[in-house]
Short mmCIF file of C-alpha atoms in Angstrom, two decimals:
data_model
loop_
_atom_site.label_atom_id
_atom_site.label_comp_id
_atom_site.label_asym_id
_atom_site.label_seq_id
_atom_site.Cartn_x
_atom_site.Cartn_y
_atom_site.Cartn_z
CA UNK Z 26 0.00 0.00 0.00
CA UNK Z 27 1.15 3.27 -1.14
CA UNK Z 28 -0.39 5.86 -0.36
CA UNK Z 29 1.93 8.94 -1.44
CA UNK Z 30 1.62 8.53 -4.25
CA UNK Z 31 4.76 9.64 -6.90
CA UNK Z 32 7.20 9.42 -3.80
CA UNK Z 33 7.89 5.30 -4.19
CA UNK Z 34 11.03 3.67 -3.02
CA UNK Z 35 12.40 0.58 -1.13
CA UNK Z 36 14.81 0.25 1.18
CA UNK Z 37 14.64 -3.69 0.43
CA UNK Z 38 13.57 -6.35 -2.60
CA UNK Z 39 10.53 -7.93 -1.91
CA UNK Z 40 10.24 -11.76 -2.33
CA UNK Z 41 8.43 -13.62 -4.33
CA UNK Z 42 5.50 -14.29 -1.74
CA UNK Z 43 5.38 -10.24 -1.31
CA UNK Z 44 7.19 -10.11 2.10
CA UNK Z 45 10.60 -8.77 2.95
CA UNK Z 46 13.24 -10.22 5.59
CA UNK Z 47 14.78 -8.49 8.08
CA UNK Z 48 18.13 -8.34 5.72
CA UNK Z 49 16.34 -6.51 3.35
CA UNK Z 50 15.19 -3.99 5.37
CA UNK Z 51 18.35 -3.30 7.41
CA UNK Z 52 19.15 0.44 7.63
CA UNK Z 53 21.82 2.45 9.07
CA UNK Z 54 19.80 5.16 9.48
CA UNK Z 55 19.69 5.26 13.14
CA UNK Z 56 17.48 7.18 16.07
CA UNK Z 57 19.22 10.01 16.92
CA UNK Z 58 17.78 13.31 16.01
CA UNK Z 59 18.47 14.79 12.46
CA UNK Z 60 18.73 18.40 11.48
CA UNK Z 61 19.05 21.26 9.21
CA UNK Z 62 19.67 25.23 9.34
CA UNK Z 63 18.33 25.58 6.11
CA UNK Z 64 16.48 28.62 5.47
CA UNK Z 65 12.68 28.46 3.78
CA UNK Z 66 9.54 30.71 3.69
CA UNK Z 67 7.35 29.19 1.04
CA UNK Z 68 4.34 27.65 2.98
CA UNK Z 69 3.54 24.19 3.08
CA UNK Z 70 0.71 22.69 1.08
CA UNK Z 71 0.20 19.25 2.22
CA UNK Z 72 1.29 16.31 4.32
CA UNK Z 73 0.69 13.07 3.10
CA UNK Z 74 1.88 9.35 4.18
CA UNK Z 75 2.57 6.49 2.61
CA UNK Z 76 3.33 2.44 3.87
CA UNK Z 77 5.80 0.86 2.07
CA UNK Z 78 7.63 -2.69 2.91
CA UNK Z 79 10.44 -1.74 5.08
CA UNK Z 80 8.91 1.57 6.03
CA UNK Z 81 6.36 4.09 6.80
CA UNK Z 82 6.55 7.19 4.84
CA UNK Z 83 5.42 10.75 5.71
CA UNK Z 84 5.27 13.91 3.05
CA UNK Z 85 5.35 17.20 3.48
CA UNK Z 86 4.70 19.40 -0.01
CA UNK Z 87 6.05 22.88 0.13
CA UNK Z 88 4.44 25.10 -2.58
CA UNK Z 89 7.42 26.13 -5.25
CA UNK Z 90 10.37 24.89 -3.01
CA UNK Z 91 13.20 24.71 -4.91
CA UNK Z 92 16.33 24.43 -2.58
CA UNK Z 93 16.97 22.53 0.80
CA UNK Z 94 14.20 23.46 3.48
CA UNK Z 95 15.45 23.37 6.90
CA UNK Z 96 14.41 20.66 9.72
CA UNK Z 97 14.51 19.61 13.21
CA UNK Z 98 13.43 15.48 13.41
CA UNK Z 99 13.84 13.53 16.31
CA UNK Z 100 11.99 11.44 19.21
CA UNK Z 101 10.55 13.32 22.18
CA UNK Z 102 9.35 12.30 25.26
CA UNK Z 103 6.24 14.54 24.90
CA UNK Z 104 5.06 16.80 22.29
CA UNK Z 105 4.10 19.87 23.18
CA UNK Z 106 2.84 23.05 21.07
CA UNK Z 107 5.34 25.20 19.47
CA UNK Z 108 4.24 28.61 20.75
CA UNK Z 109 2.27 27.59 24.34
CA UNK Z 110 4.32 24.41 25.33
CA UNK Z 111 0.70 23.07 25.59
CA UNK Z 112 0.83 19.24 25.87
CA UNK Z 113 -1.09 17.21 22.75
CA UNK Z 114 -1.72 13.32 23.74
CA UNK Z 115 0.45 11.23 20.61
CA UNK Z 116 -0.71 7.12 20.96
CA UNK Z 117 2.33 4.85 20.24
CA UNK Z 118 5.17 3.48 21.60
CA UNK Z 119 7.16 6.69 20.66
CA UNK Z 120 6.82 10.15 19.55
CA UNK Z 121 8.91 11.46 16.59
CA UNK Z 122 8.98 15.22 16.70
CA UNK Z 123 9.09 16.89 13.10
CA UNK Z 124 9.73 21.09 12.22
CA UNK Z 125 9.84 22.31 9.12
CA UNK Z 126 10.72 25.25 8.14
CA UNK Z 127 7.65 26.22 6.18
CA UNK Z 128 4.68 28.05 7.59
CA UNK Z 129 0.89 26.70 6.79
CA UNK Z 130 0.62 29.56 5.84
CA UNK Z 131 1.22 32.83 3.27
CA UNK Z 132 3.77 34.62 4.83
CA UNK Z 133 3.01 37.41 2.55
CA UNK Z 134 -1.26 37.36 3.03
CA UNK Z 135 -1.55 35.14 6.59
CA UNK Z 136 -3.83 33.37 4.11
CA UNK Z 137 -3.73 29.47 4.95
CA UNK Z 138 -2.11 26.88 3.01
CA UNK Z 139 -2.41 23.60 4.95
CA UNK Z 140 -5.68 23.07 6.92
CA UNK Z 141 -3.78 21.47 10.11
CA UNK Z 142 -5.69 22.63 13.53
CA UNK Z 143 -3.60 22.47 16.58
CA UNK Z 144 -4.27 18.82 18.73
CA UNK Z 145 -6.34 17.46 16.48
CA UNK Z 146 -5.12 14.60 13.35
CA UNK Z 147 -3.67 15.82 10.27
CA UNK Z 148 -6.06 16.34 8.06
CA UNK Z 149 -7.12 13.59 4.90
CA UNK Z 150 -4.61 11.18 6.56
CA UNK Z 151 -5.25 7.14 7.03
CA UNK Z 152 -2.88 5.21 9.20
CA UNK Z 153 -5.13 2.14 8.93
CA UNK Z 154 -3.20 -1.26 7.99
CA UNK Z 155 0.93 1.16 9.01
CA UNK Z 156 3.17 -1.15 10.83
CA UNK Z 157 4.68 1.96 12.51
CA UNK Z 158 2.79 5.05 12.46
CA UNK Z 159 0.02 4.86 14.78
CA UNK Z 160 -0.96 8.34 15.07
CA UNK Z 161 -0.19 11.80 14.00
CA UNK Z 162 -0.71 15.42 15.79
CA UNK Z 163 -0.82 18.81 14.17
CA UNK Z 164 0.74 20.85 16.60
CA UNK Z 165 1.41 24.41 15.45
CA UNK Z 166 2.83 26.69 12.22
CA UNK Z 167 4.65 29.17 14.69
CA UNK Z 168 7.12 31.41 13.52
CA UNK Z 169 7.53 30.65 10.02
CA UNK Z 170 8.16 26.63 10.65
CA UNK Z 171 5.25 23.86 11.50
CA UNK Z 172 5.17 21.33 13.87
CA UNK Z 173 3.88 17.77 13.71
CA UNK Z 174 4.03 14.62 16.15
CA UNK Z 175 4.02 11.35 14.41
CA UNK Z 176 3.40 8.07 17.20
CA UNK Z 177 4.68 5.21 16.05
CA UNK Z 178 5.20 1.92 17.21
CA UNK Z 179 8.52 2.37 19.01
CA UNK Z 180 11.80 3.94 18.66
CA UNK Z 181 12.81 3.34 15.52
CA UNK Z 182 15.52 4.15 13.10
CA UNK Z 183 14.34 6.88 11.06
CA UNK Z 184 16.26 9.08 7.90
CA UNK Z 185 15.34 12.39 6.67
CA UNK Z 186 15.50 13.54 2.44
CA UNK Z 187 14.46 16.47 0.22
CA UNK Z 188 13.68 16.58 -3.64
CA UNK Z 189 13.09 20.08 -4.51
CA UNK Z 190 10.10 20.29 -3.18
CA UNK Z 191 9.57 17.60 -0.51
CA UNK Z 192 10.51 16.63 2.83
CA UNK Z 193 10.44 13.27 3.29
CA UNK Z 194 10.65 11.42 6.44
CA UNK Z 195 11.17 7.53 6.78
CA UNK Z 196 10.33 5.38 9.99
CA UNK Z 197 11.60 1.76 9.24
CA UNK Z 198 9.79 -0.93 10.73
CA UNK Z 199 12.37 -3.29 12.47
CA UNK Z 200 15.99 -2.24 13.19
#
């Protein structure tokens, strides 16, 4: 099941009865957090999330991105609001923590882009039949960057890319 779509990849060969070993899926990608200083103020447009075999897959689409968009990913013990520090409730094993540094919003108008509400689920996403996400949070577009909280299954390794205009987020599903 994919189900962001145009963003496909594996991080392992499926077999011919449509499962994957723990050899394929071995990463290096580790749990530590990830980060970078990147500047961006084009807003974001969606977030999206995709299972794949080794992983679960989450998508953020910033409107006419075309260099590297800053980031701050990692595991927290609770996620509270960017802005109030207010505590939002993540189910899971573990909470990964995800900025990025793109506002939900036109910078320019205050008009918004993505219709994430504080607390509540993002919006038009399914986690039904994920072997690692269990839950995500909106938590705030504060100060040009927005915050999400993904719950997932445990702590996991997890790797962070870009395309031009995508950040992309991996959680792998074993270690």
């Amino acid at each position: 099941m994919l189900a962001g779509a145009g963003i496909a990849g594996t991080a392992g060969a499926a077999h011919a009865d449509g499962k994957a070993t723990v050899a394929d899926c071995a990463t290096a990608w580790g749990s530590l957090t990830k980060s970078s200083s990147a500047p961006g103020t084009t807003p974001l447009r969606n977030i999206r999330t995709g299972a794949n075999t080794c992983y679960d897959r989450i998508v953020f689409d910033i409107d006419g991105a075309t260099a590297e968009r800053g980031y701050h990913v990692g595991y927290v013990d609770k996620f509270q609001q960017d802005g109030s520090g207010e505590e939002i409730p993540v189910n899971g094993g573990a909470i990964l923590q995800i900025f990025v540094h793109a506002p939900s919003y036109d910078p320019y108008t205050g008009k918004p882009t993505y219709g994430g509400k504080g607390g509540q689920s993002l919006p038009g996403v399914d986690l039904t039949g994920y072997k690692t996400f269990k839950d995500t949070k909106f938590g705030a577009s504060f100060e040009g960057q927005t915050q999400v909280g993904v719950g997932v299954r445990a702590k996991l390794p997890f790797r962070v890319s870009q395309t031009t205009d995508k950040l992309i987020v991996d959680v792998a599903h074993t270690w």
